[in-house]
mmCIF file with all atom_site columns, C-alpha atoms and ligand atoms in Angstrom:
data_model
loop_
_atom_site.group_PDB
_atom_site.id
_atom_site.type_symbol
_atom_site.label_atom_id
_atom_site.label_alt_id
_atom_site.label_comp_id
_atom_site.label_asym_id
_atom_site.label_entity_id
_atom_site.label_seq_id
_atom_site.pdbx_PDB_ins_code
_atom_site.Cartn_x
_atom_site.Cartn_y
_atom_site.Cartn_z
_atom_site.occupancy
_atom_site.B_iso_or_equiv
_atom_site.pdbx_formal_charge
_atom_site.auth_seq_id
_atom_site.auth_comp_id
_atom_site.auth_asym_id
_atom_site.auth_atom_id
_atom_site.pdbx_PDB_model_num
ATOM   1   C CA . MET A 1 1   ? 6.109   -16.121 4.332   1.00 51.00 ? 1   MET A CA 1
ATOM   2   C CA . ALA A 1 2   ? 9.689   -14.865 4.331   1.00 54.00 ? 2   ALA A CA 1
ATOM   3   C CA . LEU A 1 3   ? 10.467  -17.122 1.409   1.00 54.00 ? 3   LEU A CA 1
ATOM   4   C CA . GLY A 1 4   ? 7.257   -16.076 -0.332  1.00 64.00 ? 4   GLY A CA 1
ATOM   5   C CA . LEU A 1 5   ? 8.236   -12.431 -0.159  1.00 63.00 ? 5   LEU A CA 1
ATOM   6   C CA . LEU A 1 6   ? 11.719  -13.181 -1.337  1.00 56.00 ? 6   LEU A CA 1
ATOM   7   C CA . LEU A 1 7   ? 10.359  -14.981 -4.372  1.00 60.00 ? 7   LEU A CA 1
ATOM   8   C CA . LEU A 1 8   ? 7.990   -12.137 -5.004  1.00 66.00 ? 8   LEU A CA 1
ATOM   9   C CA . GLY A 1 9   ? 10.878  -9.689  -4.952  1.00 60.00 ? 9   GLY A CA 1
ATOM   10  C CA . LEU A 1 10  ? 12.870  -11.786 -7.389  1.00 58.00 ? 10  LEU A CA 1
ATOM   11  C CA . THR A 1 11  ? 9.875   -12.168 -9.688  1.00 62.00 ? 11  THR A CA 1
ATOM   12  C CA . LEU A 1 12  ? 9.328   -8.436  -9.707  1.00 61.00 ? 12  LEU A CA 1
ATOM   13  C CA . LEU A 1 13  ? 12.995  -7.811  -10.328 1.00 53.00 ? 13  LEU A CA 1
ATOM   14  C CA . GLY A 1 14  ? 12.828  -10.126 -13.281 1.00 52.00 ? 14  GLY A CA 1
ATOM   15  C CA . THR A 1 15  ? 9.707   -8.733  -14.876 1.00 55.00 ? 15  THR A CA 1
ATOM   16  C CA . LEU A 1 16  ? 9.887   -5.045  -14.111 1.00 55.00 ? 16  LEU A CA 1
ATOM   17  C CA . ASN A 1 17  ? 13.511  -4.076  -14.470 1.00 49.00 ? 17  ASN A CA 1
ATOM   18  C CA . ILE A 1 18  ? 12.787  -2.172  -17.686 1.00 42.00 ? 18  ILE A CA 1
ATOM   19  C CA . GLN A 1 19  ? 10.818  0.280   -15.659 1.00 50.00 ? 19  GLN A CA 1
ATOM   20  C CA . ALA A 1 20  ? 13.551  0.770   -13.105 1.00 47.00 ? 20  ALA A CA 1
ATOM   21  C CA . GLN A 1 21  ? 16.147  1.741   -15.699 1.00 46.00 ? 21  GLN A CA 1
ATOM   22  C CA . GLY A 1 22  ? 16.768  5.442   -15.367 1.00 46.00 ? 22  GLY A CA 1
ATOM   23  C CA . SER A 1 23  ? 13.264  6.165   -14.221 1.00 49.00 ? 23  SER A CA 1
ATOM   24  C CA . VAL A 1 24  ? 12.600  9.402   -12.390 1.00 44.00 ? 24  VAL A CA 1
ATOM   25  C CA . PRO A 1 25  ? 10.117  8.624   -9.640  1.00 49.00 ? 25  PRO A CA 1
ATOM   26  C CA . SER A 1 26  ? 7.999   11.734  -10.163 1.00 49.00 ? 26  SER A CA 1
ATOM   27  C CA . MET A 1 27  ? 7.569   10.839  -13.831 1.00 48.00 ? 27  MET A CA 1
ATOM   28  C CA . MET A 1 28  ? 7.483   7.129   -13.343 1.00 56.00 ? 28  MET A CA 1
ATOM   29  C CA . GLN A 1 29  ? 5.295   5.343   -15.808 1.00 64.00 ? 29  GLN A CA 1
ATOM   30  C CA . VAL A 1 30  ? 2.998   2.968   -14.019 1.00 69.00 ? 30  VAL A CA 1
ATOM   31  C CA . PRO A 1 31  ? 2.553   -0.312  -15.869 1.00 71.00 ? 31  PRO A CA 1
ATOM   32  C CA . PRO A 1 32  ? -0.923  -1.852  -15.983 1.00 74.00 ? 32  PRO A CA 1
ATOM   33  C CA . LEU A 1 33  ? -1.727  -3.312  -12.597 1.00 78.00 ? 33  LEU A CA 1
ATOM   34  C CA . ASN A 1 34  ? -2.265  -6.791  -13.972 1.00 77.00 ? 34  ASN A CA 1
ATOM   35  C CA . LYS A 1 35  ? 1.484   -6.926  -14.612 1.00 78.00 ? 35  LYS A CA 1
ATOM   36  C CA . PHE A 1 36  ? 2.034   -7.037  -10.873 1.00 85.00 ? 36  PHE A CA 1
ATOM   37  C CA . PRO A 1 37  ? 1.706   -10.168 -8.750  1.00 87.00 ? 37  PRO A CA 1
ATOM   38  C CA . LEU A 1 38  ? -1.488  -10.770 -6.830  1.00 91.00 ? 38  LEU A CA 1
ATOM   39  C CA . GLN A 1 39  ? -1.872  -12.768 -3.644  1.00 92.00 ? 39  GLN A CA 1
ATOM   40  C CA . PRO A 1 40  ? -3.178  -16.134 -4.880  1.00 91.00 ? 40  PRO A CA 1
ATOM   41  C CA . ASP A 1 41  ? -6.485  -17.274 -3.408  1.00 94.00 ? 41  ASP A CA 1
ATOM   42  C CA . PHE A 1 42  ? -7.003  -13.975 -1.565  1.00 95.00 ? 42  PHE A CA 1
ATOM   43  C CA . GLN A 1 43  ? -8.982  -14.421 1.672   1.00 97.00 ? 43  GLN A CA 1
ATOM   44  C CA . GLU A 1 44  ? -11.021 -11.308 2.365   1.00 96.00 ? 44  GLU A CA 1
ATOM   45  C CA . GLN A 1 45  ? -12.077 -12.458 5.836   1.00 97.00 ? 45  GLN A CA 1
ATOM   46  C CA . GLN A 1 46  ? -8.514  -13.043 6.986   1.00 97.00 ? 46  GLN A CA 1
ATOM   47  C CA . PHE A 1 47  ? -7.251  -9.777  5.553   1.00 98.00 ? 47  PHE A CA 1
ATOM   48  C CA . GLN A 1 48  ? -9.620  -7.775  7.753   1.00 98.00 ? 48  GLN A CA 1
ATOM   49  C CA . GLY A 1 49  ? -8.503  -5.831  10.786  1.00 98.00 ? 49  GLY A CA 1
ATOM   50  C CA . LYS A 1 50  ? -5.761  -3.447  11.700  1.00 97.00 ? 50  LYS A CA 1
ATOM   51  C CA . TRP A 1 51  ? -2.441  -3.082  9.866   1.00 97.00 ? 51  TRP A CA 1
ATOM   52  C CA . PHE A 1 52  ? 0.456   -0.766  10.746  1.00 94.00 ? 52  PHE A CA 1
ATOM   53  C CA . ALA A 1 53  ? 2.359   0.881   7.909   1.00 93.00 ? 53  ALA A CA 1
ATOM   54  C CA . ILE A 1 54  ? 5.938   -0.313  8.376   1.00 93.00 ? 54  ILE A CA 1
ATOM   55  C CA . GLY A 1 55  ? 7.253   0.741   5.005   1.00 93.00 ? 55  GLY A CA 1
ATOM   56  C CA . LEU A 1 56  ? 5.980   3.091   2.375   1.00 90.00 ? 56  LEU A CA 1
ATOM   57  C CA . ALA A 1 57  ? 7.253   4.144   -1.009  1.00 90.00 ? 57  ALA A CA 1
ATOM   58  C CA . GLN A 1 58  ? 5.608   6.845   -3.084  1.00 85.00 ? 58  GLN A CA 1
ATOM   59  C CA . ASN A 1 59  ? 6.469   8.245   -6.487  1.00 82.00 ? 59  ASN A CA 1
ATOM   60  C CA . ILE A 1 60  ? 5.033   11.628  -5.462  1.00 76.00 ? 60  ILE A CA 1
ATOM   61  C CA . PHE A 1 61  ? 5.102   12.640  -1.826  1.00 66.00 ? 61  PHE A CA 1
ATOM   62  C CA . ARG A 1 62  ? 1.587   13.509  -0.900  1.00 60.00 ? 62  ARG A CA 1
ATOM   63  C CA . SER A 1 63  ? 2.446   15.022  2.422   1.00 57.00 ? 63  SER A CA 1
ATOM   64  C CA . LYS A 1 64  ? 5.496   16.676  3.913   1.00 53.00 ? 64  LYS A CA 1
ATOM   65  C CA . CYS A 1 65  ? 4.362   15.252  7.220   1.00 53.00 ? 65  CYS A CA 1
ATOM   66  C CA . LEU A 1 66  ? 5.470   11.797  6.121   1.00 53.00 ? 66  LEU A CA 1
ATOM   67  C CA . SER A 1 67  ? 9.025   12.426  7.221   1.00 54.00 ? 67  SER A CA 1
ATOM   68  C CA . GLN A 1 68  ? 7.847   13.450  10.673  1.00 56.00 ? 68  GLN A CA 1
ATOM   69  C CA . PRO A 1 69  ? 7.354   10.798  13.302  1.00 58.00 ? 69  PRO A CA 1
ATOM   70  C CA . ALA A 1 70  ? 3.878   9.432   12.955  1.00 69.00 ? 70  ALA A CA 1
ATOM   71  C CA . MET A 1 71  ? 2.150   6.123   13.075  1.00 80.00 ? 71  MET A CA 1
ATOM   72  C CA . HIS A 1 72  ? 0.110   5.177   10.042  1.00 87.00 ? 72  HIS A CA 1
ATOM   73  C CA . MET A 1 73  ? -2.546  2.519   10.318  1.00 92.00 ? 73  MET A CA 1
ATOM   74  C CA . ALA A 1 74  ? -5.052  0.990   7.958   1.00 96.00 ? 74  ALA A CA 1
ATOM   75  C CA . THR A 1 75  ? -8.083  -0.888  9.237   1.00 97.00 ? 75  THR A CA 1
ATOM   76  C CA . PHE A 1 76  ? -10.154 -2.990  6.873   1.00 98.00 ? 76  PHE A CA 1
ATOM   77  C CA . VAL A 1 77  ? -13.676 -3.986  7.858   1.00 98.00 ? 77  VAL A CA 1
ATOM   78  C CA . LEU A 1 78  ? -15.547 -6.330  5.544   1.00 97.00 ? 78  LEU A CA 1
ATOM   79  C CA . LYS A 1 79  ? -19.143 -5.423  4.722   1.00 96.00 ? 79  LYS A CA 1
ATOM   80  C CA . ASN A 1 80  ? -21.910 -7.791  3.622   1.00 95.00 ? 80  ASN A CA 1
ATOM   81  C CA . ASP A 1 81  ? -21.448 -6.801  -0.027  1.00 95.00 ? 81  ASP A CA 1
ATOM   82  C CA . HIS A 1 82  ? -17.729 -7.818  0.115   1.00 95.00 ? 82  HIS A CA 1
ATOM   83  C CA . THR A 1 83  ? -16.679 -4.175  0.144   1.00 96.00 ? 83  THR A CA 1
ATOM   84  C CA . PHE A 1 84  ? -13.969 -3.193  2.605   1.00 97.00 ? 84  PHE A CA 1
ATOM   85  C CA . ASN A 1 85  ? -14.490 -0.106  4.704   1.00 97.00 ? 85  ASN A CA 1
ATOM   86  C CA . ALA A 1 86  ? -10.846 1.006   4.760   1.00 96.00 ? 86  ALA A CA 1
ATOM   87  C CA . THR A 1 87  ? -9.996  3.487   7.504   1.00 96.00 ? 87  THR A CA 1
ATOM   88  C CA . TYR A 1 88  ? -6.592  5.182   7.311   1.00 92.00 ? 88  TYR A CA 1
ATOM   89  C CA . THR A 1 89  ? -5.346  6.739   10.524  1.00 91.00 ? 89  THR A CA 1
ATOM   90  C CA . ARG A 1 90  ? -2.305  8.863   11.161  1.00 84.00 ? 90  ARG A CA 1
ATOM   91  C CA . VAL A 1 91  ? -1.267  9.467   14.745  1.00 82.00 ? 91  VAL A CA 1
ATOM   92  C CA . SER A 1 92  ? 1.440   11.993  15.580  1.00 75.00 ? 92  SER A CA 1
ATOM   93  C CA . ASP A 1 93  ? 2.329   14.394  18.362  1.00 76.00 ? 93  ASP A CA 1
ATOM   94  C CA . LYS A 1 94  ? 0.070   16.908  16.663  1.00 77.00 ? 94  LYS A CA 1
ATOM   95  C CA . GLY A 1 95  ? -2.910  14.630  16.893  1.00 77.00 ? 95  GLY A CA 1
ATOM   96  C CA . CYS A 1 96  ? -4.756  12.113  14.878  1.00 80.00 ? 96  CYS A CA 1
ATOM   97  C CA . ASP A 1 97  ? -6.505  12.259  11.543  1.00 85.00 ? 97  ASP A CA 1
ATOM   98  C CA . HIS A 1 98  ? -8.336  9.612   9.657   1.00 88.00 ? 98  HIS A CA 1
ATOM   99  C CA . ARG A 1 99  ? -10.506 8.991   6.654   1.00 89.00 ? 99  ARG A CA 1
ATOM   100 C CA . SER A 1 100 ? -12.624 6.067   5.571   1.00 93.00 ? 100 SER A CA 1
ATOM   101 C CA . ASP A 1 101 ? -12.830 4.779   2.019   1.00 92.00 ? 101 ASP A CA 1
ATOM   102 C CA . PRO A 1 102 ? -15.214 2.193   0.587   1.00 94.00 ? 102 PRO A CA 1
ATOM   103 C CA . MET A 1 103 ? -13.007 -0.257  -1.336  1.00 95.00 ? 103 MET A CA 1
ATOM   104 C CA . VAL A 1 104 ? -14.999 -2.350  -3.800  1.00 95.00 ? 104 VAL A CA 1
ATOM   105 C CA . PRO A 1 105 ? -13.723 -5.676  -5.233  1.00 95.00 ? 105 PRO A CA 1
ATOM   106 C CA . SER A 1 106 ? -12.587 -5.106  -8.793  1.00 92.00 ? 106 SER A CA 1
ATOM   107 C CA . GLY A 1 107 ? -11.846 -7.753  -11.362 1.00 87.00 ? 107 GLY A CA 1
ATOM   108 C CA . GLN A 1 108 ? -9.773  -10.218 -9.393  1.00 91.00 ? 108 GLN A CA 1
ATOM   109 C CA . PRO A 1 109 ? -9.883  -11.231 -5.713  1.00 94.00 ? 109 PRO A CA 1
ATOM   110 C CA . GLY A 1 110 ? -7.297  -9.098  -3.917  1.00 96.00 ? 110 GLY A CA 1
ATOM   111 C CA . GLN A 1 111 ? -7.854  -6.050  -6.101  1.00 96.00 ? 111 GLN A CA 1
ATOM   112 C CA . PHE A 1 112 ? -10.129 -3.209  -5.026  1.00 96.00 ? 112 PHE A CA 1
ATOM   113 C CA . ILE A 1 113 ? -11.217 0.123   -6.398  1.00 94.00 ? 113 ILE A CA 1
ATOM   114 C CA . LEU A 1 114 ? -12.340 3.157   -4.421  1.00 93.00 ? 114 LEU A CA 1
ATOM   115 C CA . GLY A 1 115 ? -16.129 3.283   -4.459  1.00 90.00 ? 115 GLY A CA 1
ATOM   116 C CA . ASN A 1 116 ? -16.158 7.049   -3.949  1.00 84.00 ? 116 ASN A CA 1
ATOM   117 C CA . THR A 1 117 ? -15.366 8.451   -7.384  1.00 78.00 ? 117 THR A CA 1
ATOM   118 C CA . THR A 1 118 ? -15.665 12.056  -6.232  1.00 79.00 ? 118 THR A CA 1
ATOM   119 C CA . ARG A 1 119 ? -12.202 11.721  -4.716  1.00 76.00 ? 119 ARG A CA 1
ATOM   120 C CA . SER A 1 120 ? -10.294 10.045  -7.503  1.00 75.00 ? 120 SER A CA 1
ATOM   121 C CA . GLU A 1 121 ? -11.039 7.969   -10.559 1.00 74.00 ? 121 GLU A CA 1
ATOM   122 C CA . ASN A 1 122 ? -9.700  4.439   -10.705 1.00 81.00 ? 122 ASN A CA 1
ATOM   123 C CA . TYR A 1 123 ? -8.142  4.591   -7.255  1.00 90.00 ? 123 TYR A CA 1
ATOM   124 C CA . THR A 1 124 ? -6.974  0.992   -7.121  1.00 93.00 ? 124 THR A CA 1
ATOM   125 C CA . MET A 1 125 ? -5.538  -1.143  -4.347  1.00 95.00 ? 125 MET A CA 1
ATOM   126 C CA . ARG A 1 126 ? -3.847  -4.457  -5.118  1.00 95.00 ? 126 ARG A CA 1
ATOM   127 C CA . VAL A 1 127 ? -2.663  -6.954  -2.510  1.00 95.00 ? 127 VAL A CA 1
ATOM   128 C CA . LEU A 1 128 ? 0.605   -8.306  -3.914  1.00 93.00 ? 128 LEU A CA 1
ATOM   129 C CA . ALA A 1 129 ? 1.327   -10.736 -1.096  1.00 93.00 ? 129 ALA A CA 1
ATOM   130 C CA . THR A 1 130 ? 0.179   -11.398 2.434   1.00 93.00 ? 130 THR A CA 1
ATOM   131 C CA . ASP A 1 131 ? 0.234   -14.103 5.064   1.00 93.00 ? 131 ASP A CA 1
ATOM   132 C CA . TYR A 1 132 ? -2.677  -12.343 6.865   1.00 95.00 ? 132 TYR A CA 1
ATOM   133 C CA . THR A 1 133 ? -1.134  -12.783 10.315  1.00 95.00 ? 133 THR A CA 1
ATOM   134 C CA . GLN A 1 134 ? 2.184   -10.900 10.005  1.00 93.00 ? 134 GLN A CA 1
ATOM   135 C CA . SER A 1 135 ? 2.667   -8.796  6.930   1.00 94.00 ? 135 SER A CA 1
ATOM   136 C CA . ALA A 1 136 ? 1.215   -7.613  3.650   1.00 95.00 ? 136 ALA A CA 1
ATOM   137 C CA . ILE A 1 137 ? 2.604   -5.832  0.616   1.00 94.00 ? 137 ILE A CA 1
ATOM   138 C CA . LEU A 1 138 ? 0.163   -3.650  -1.297  1.00 95.00 ? 138 LEU A CA 1
ATOM   139 C CA . LEU A 1 139 ? 0.086   -1.295  -4.237  1.00 93.00 ? 139 LEU A CA 1
ATOM   140 C CA . TYR A 1 140 ? -2.080  1.792   -4.515  1.00 92.00 ? 140 TYR A CA 1
ATOM   141 C CA . VAL A 1 141 ? -2.456  3.595   -7.829  1.00 90.00 ? 141 VAL A CA 1
ATOM   142 C CA . PHE A 1 142 ? -4.614  6.633   -8.397  1.00 85.00 ? 142 PHE A CA 1
ATOM   143 C CA . ARG A 1 143 ? -4.948  9.718   -10.516 1.00 80.00 ? 143 ARG A CA 1
ATOM   144 C CA . LEU A 1 144 ? -5.350  13.139  -8.966  1.00 77.00 ? 144 LEU A CA 1
ATOM   145 C CA . LYS A 1 145 ? -5.163  16.437  -10.821 1.00 76.00 ? 145 LYS A CA 1
ATOM   146 C CA . ASP A 1 146 ? -3.532  14.886  -13.904 1.00 76.00 ? 146 ASP A CA 1
ATOM   147 C CA . ARG A 1 147 ? -0.840  13.121  -11.896 1.00 78.00 ? 147 ARG A CA 1
ATOM   148 C CA . VAL A 1 148 ? -0.592  9.417   -11.342 1.00 82.00 ? 148 VAL A CA 1
ATOM   149 C CA . TYR A 1 149 ? 0.223   8.429   -7.801  1.00 84.00 ? 149 TYR A CA 1
ATOM   150 C CA . PHE A 1 150 ? 1.867   5.090   -7.207  1.00 87.00 ? 150 PHE A CA 1
ATOM   151 C CA . GLU A 1 151 ? 2.453   3.730   -3.728  1.00 90.00 ? 151 GLU A CA 1
ATOM   152 C CA . ASN A 1 152 ? 3.935   0.524   -2.410  1.00 92.00 ? 152 ASN A CA 1
ATOM   153 C CA . MET A 1 153 ? 3.145   -0.301  1.210   1.00 93.00 ? 153 MET A CA 1
ATOM   154 C CA . LEU A 1 154 ? 4.490   -2.799  3.693   1.00 95.00 ? 154 LEU A CA 1
ATOM   155 C CA . TYR A 1 155 ? 1.891   -3.419  6.376   1.00 95.00 ? 155 TYR A CA 1
ATOM   156 C CA . GLY A 1 156 ? 2.491   -5.324  9.588   1.00 95.00 ? 156 GLY A CA 1
ATOM   157 C CA . ARG A 1 157 ? 0.094   -6.664  12.175  1.00 96.00 ? 157 ARG A CA 1
ATOM   158 C CA . THR A 1 158 ? 2.601   -5.389  14.750  1.00 94.00 ? 158 THR A CA 1
ATOM   159 C CA . LEU A 1 159 ? 4.432   -2.064  15.025  1.00 90.00 ? 159 LEU A CA 1
ATOM   160 C CA . LYS A 1 160 ? 7.696   -3.640  13.999  1.00 90.00 ? 160 LYS A CA 1
ATOM   161 C CA . LEU A 1 161 ? 8.655   -6.408  11.601  1.00 92.00 ? 161 LEU A CA 1
ATOM   162 C CA . SER A 1 162 ? 11.907  -8.299  11.398  1.00 91.00 ? 162 SER A CA 1
ATOM   163 C CA . PRO A 1 163 ? 14.873  -6.557  9.731   1.00 90.00 ? 163 PRO A CA 1
ATOM   164 C CA . GLU A 1 164 ? 14.844  -9.360  7.138   1.00 88.00 ? 164 GLU A CA 1
ATOM   165 C CA . MET A 1 165 ? 11.239  -8.556  6.226   1.00 90.00 ? 165 MET A CA 1
ATOM   166 C CA . GLU A 1 166 ? 12.066  -4.868  5.968   1.00 91.00 ? 166 GLU A CA 1
ATOM   167 C CA . MET A 1 167 ? 15.042  -5.595  3.711   1.00 90.00 ? 167 MET A CA 1
ATOM   168 C CA . GLN A 1 168 ? 12.890  -7.765  1.480   1.00 89.00 ? 168 GLN A CA 1
ATOM   169 C CA . TYR A 1 169 ? 10.306  -5.030  1.233   1.00 92.00 ? 169 TYR A CA 1
ATOM   170 C CA . ILE A 1 170 ? 12.999  -2.513  0.253   1.00 92.00 ? 170 ILE A CA 1
ATOM   171 C CA . GLU A 1 171 ? 14.122  -4.902  -2.503  1.00 89.00 ? 171 GLU A CA 1
ATOM   172 C CA . VAL A 1 172 ? 10.540  -5.165  -3.740  1.00 89.00 ? 172 VAL A CA 1
ATOM   173 C CA . ALA A 1 173 ? 10.096  -1.369  -3.712  1.00 89.00 ? 173 ALA A CA 1
ATOM   174 C CA . LYS A 1 174 ? 13.374  -0.895  -5.577  1.00 87.00 ? 174 LYS A CA 1
ATOM   175 C CA . SER A 1 175 ? 12.343  -3.477  -8.144  1.00 84.00 ? 175 SER A CA 1
ATOM   176 C CA . LEU A 1 176 ? 9.228   -1.366  -8.745  1.00 83.00 ? 176 LEU A CA 1
ATOM   177 C CA . GLY A 1 177 ? 11.464  1.590   -9.591  1.00 82.00 ? 177 GLY A CA 1
ATOM   178 C CA . PHE A 1 178 ? 11.524  3.483   -6.298  1.00 86.00 ? 178 PHE A CA 1
ATOM   179 C CA . SER A 1 179 ? 14.843  5.011   -5.336  1.00 84.00 ? 179 SER A CA 1
ATOM   180 C CA . ASP A 1 180 ? 16.127  4.868   -1.760  1.00 86.00 ? 180 ASP A CA 1
ATOM   181 C CA . ASP A 1 181 ? 14.999  8.390   -0.940  1.00 84.00 ? 181 ASP A CA 1
ATOM   182 C CA . HIS A 1 182 ? 11.431  7.514   -1.897  1.00 85.00 ? 182 HIS A CA 1
ATOM   183 C CA . ILE A 1 183 ? 11.292  4.505   0.430   1.00 89.00 ? 183 ILE A CA 1
ATOM   184 C CA . ILE A 1 184 ? 10.507  5.145   4.078   1.00 88.00 ? 184 ILE A CA 1
ATOM   185 C CA . ILE A 1 185 ? 10.713  2.614   6.871   1.00 88.00 ? 185 ILE A CA 1
ATOM   186 C CA . THR A 1 186 ? 8.703   3.973   9.759   1.00 82.00 ? 186 THR A CA 1
ATOM   187 C CA . ALA A 1 187 ? 10.264  3.736   13.176  1.00 67.00 ? 187 ALA A CA 1
ATOM   188 C CA . PRO A 1 188 ? 7.892   3.082   16.028  1.00 62.00 ? 188 PRO A CA 1
ATOM   189 C CA . THR A 1 189 ? 7.062   6.414   17.637  1.00 51.00 ? 189 THR A CA 1
ATOM   190 C CA . ALA A 1 190 ? 8.178   7.264   21.153  1.00 45.00 ? 190 ALA A CA 1
ATOM   191 C CA . GLU A 1 191 ? 6.690   5.315   24.008  1.00 44.00 ? 191 GLU A CA 1
ATOM   192 C CA . GLY A 1 192 ? 3.251   6.421   25.017  1.00 38.00 ? 192 GLY A CA 1
ATOM   193 C CA . HIS A 1 193 ? 2.083   7.337   21.529  1.00 36.00 ? 193 HIS A CA 1
HETATM 194 C C1 . NAG B 2 .   ? -16.211 2.968   8.167   1.00 56.26 ? 201 NAG B C1 1
HETATM 195 O O1 . NAG B 2 .   ? -15.473 2.888   9.364   1.00 56.26 ? 201 NAG B O1 1
HETATM 196 C C2 . NAG B 2 .   ? -15.429 4.128   10.067  1.00 56.26 ? 201 NAG B C2 1
HETATM 197 C C3 . NAG B 2 .   ? -14.511 3.944   11.255  1.00 56.26 ? 201 NAG B C3 1
HETATM 198 O O2 . NAG B 2 .   ? -14.875 2.833   12.019  1.00 56.26 ? 201 NAG B O2 1
HETATM 199 C C4 . NAG B 2 .   ? -16.840 4.536   10.463  1.00 56.26 ? 201 NAG B C4 1
HETATM 200 O O3 . NAG B 2 .   ? -16.794 5.769   11.139  1.00 56.26 ? 201 NAG B O3 1
HETATM 201 C C5 . NAG B 2 .   ? -17.684 4.661   9.205   1.00 56.26 ? 201 NAG B C5 1
HETATM 202 O O4 . NAG B 2 .   ? -19.025 4.959   9.564   1.00 56.26 ? 201 NAG B O4 1
HETATM 203 C C6 . NAG B 2 .   ? -17.649 3.370   8.407   1.00 56.26 ? 201 NAG B C6 1
HETATM 204 N N1 . NAG B 2 .   ? -18.329 3.588   7.147   1.00 56.26 ? 201 NAG B N1 1
HETATM 205 C C7 . NAG B 2 .   ? -19.174 2.689   6.638   1.00 56.26 ? 201 NAG B C7 1
HETATM 206 C C8 . NAG B 2 .   ? -19.788 3.066   5.333   1.00 56.26 ? 201 NAG B C8 1
HETATM 207 O O5 . NAG B 2 .   ? -19.436 1.637   7.197   1.00 56.26 ? 201 NAG B O5 1
HETATM 208 C C1 . NAG B 2 .   ? -16.550 10.887  -0.915  1.00 56.26 ? 202 NAG B C1 1
HETATM 209 O O1 . NAG B 2 .   ? -15.401 11.723  -0.826  1.00 56.26 ? 202 NAG B O1 1
HETATM 210 C C2 . NAG B 2 .   ? -15.728 13.085  -0.571  1.00 56.26 ? 202 NAG B C2 1
HETATM 211 C C3 . NAG B 2 .   ? -14.429 13.882  -0.645  1.00 56.26 ? 202 NAG B C3 1
HETATM 212 O O2 . NAG B 2 .   ? -13.461 13.382  0.196   1.00 56.26 ? 202 NAG B O2 1
HETATM 213 C C4 . NAG B 2 .   ? -16.407 13.177  0.795   1.00 56.26 ? 202 NAG B C4 1
HETATM 214 O O3 . NAG B 2 .   ? -16.747 14.513  1.067   1.00 56.26 ? 202 NAG B O3 1
HETATM 215 C C5 . NAG B 2 .   ? -17.656 12.304  0.798   1.00 56.26 ? 202 NAG B C5 1
HETATM 216 O O4 . NAG B 2 .   ? -18.226 12.308  2.078   1.00 56.26 ? 202 NAG B O4 1
HETATM 217 C C6 . NAG B 2 .   ? -17.316 10.896  0.395   1.00 56.26 ? 202 NAG B C6 1
HETATM 218 N N1 . NAG B 2 .   ? -18.537 10.102  0.267   1.00 56.26 ? 202 NAG B N1 1
HETATM 219 C C7 . NAG B 2 .   ? -18.641 8.863   0.763   1.00 56.26 ? 202 NAG B C7 1
HETATM 220 C C8 . NAG B 2 .   ? -19.930 8.181   0.506   1.00 56.26 ? 202 NAG B C8 1
HETATM 221 O O5 . NAG B 2 .   ? -17.725 8.309   1.373   1.00 56.26 ? 202 NAG B O5 1
HETATM 222 C C1 . NAG B 2 .   ? -10.509 4.147   -15.488 1.00 56.26 ? 203 NAG B C1 1
HETATM 223 O O1 . NAG B 2 .   ? -10.627 2.806   -15.901 1.00 56.26 ? 203 NAG B O1 1
HETATM 224 C C2 . NAG B 2 .   ? -11.458 2.620   -17.017 1.00 56.26 ? 203 NAG B C2 1
HETATM 225 C C3 . NAG B 2 .   ? -11.615 1.142   -17.261 1.00 56.26 ? 203 NAG B C3 1
HETATM 226 O O2 . NAG B 2 .   ? -10.391 0.462   -17.124 1.00 56.26 ? 203 NAG B O2 1
HETATM 227 C C4 . NAG B 2 .   ? -10.859 3.369   -18.203 1.00 56.26 ? 203 NAG B C4 1
HETATM 228 O O3 . NAG B 2 .   ? -11.706 3.246   -19.331 1.00 56.26 ? 203 NAG B O3 1
HETATM 229 C C5 . NAG B 2 .   ? -10.708 4.843   -17.865 1.00 56.26 ? 203 NAG B C5 1
HETATM 230 O O4 . NAG B 2 .   ? -10.041 5.525   -18.894 1.00 56.26 ? 203 NAG B O4 1
HETATM 231 C C6 . NAG B 2 .   ? -9.905  5.017   -16.581 1.00 56.26 ? 203 NAG B C6 1
HETATM 232 N N1 . NAG B 2 .   ? -9.905  6.414   -16.188 1.00 56.26 ? 203 NAG B N1 1
HETATM 233 C C7 . NAG B 2 .   ? -8.801  7.042   -15.813 1.00 56.26 ? 203 NAG B C7 1
HETATM 234 C C8 . NAG B 2 .   ? -8.980  8.493   -15.430 1.00 56.26 ? 203 NAG B C8 1
HETATM 235 O O5 . NAG B 2 .   ? -7.705  6.514   -15.765 1.00 56.26 ? 203 NAG B O5 1
#
């Protein structure tokens, strides 16, 4: 997997460097999603379950709270119709909030679109790479109030991943045009939380 991610990073660097040149994250143009890699032979069953957000990069910060210590989790439960019930949970000292989104397979295996169009049109999730048992790198793209949100996530099955994995993720996020100050590596929250 480590090698797989490394290759992914290099591929992205090679194909997307035009975008990174002088791009301002808040105005970043998002290329069509099919320009990004996709986990080959995506296995929906194996992708299920709980993932911790280890790294996140966003072109527009959705929440000031992101810089505060909090644990972000995503749990994917597969339904009979191959839709994922995706539950996003945020746990901090101030409490816990969560929401559940129906994510419907869209186009290619490994790509999903939010089934609830009242929230956002074309809210798309794409699994760039995963080994199912340790880590996953995903993209989320959605439009809200005339702005395009673009997020790159590193998920781990555990609260912490190896420093090598984190460095590789940072390379991937940078190759997508994110600057350092838009890339956050979450530190595990204090014991007991
Ligand atoms: C999705 O999962 C959440 C959390 O487990 C649950 O509360 C909700 O009812 C589920 N929604 C659907 C449509 O299955
Ligand atoms: C769709 O999203 C809206 C706004 O967040 C929410 O109120 C509604 O319950 C959601 N519907 C379903 C079916 O998830
Ligand atoms: C959503 O996707 C469809 C099909 O790709 C496209 O026709 C439509 O313009 C998109 N809508 C938005 C708001 O991006």
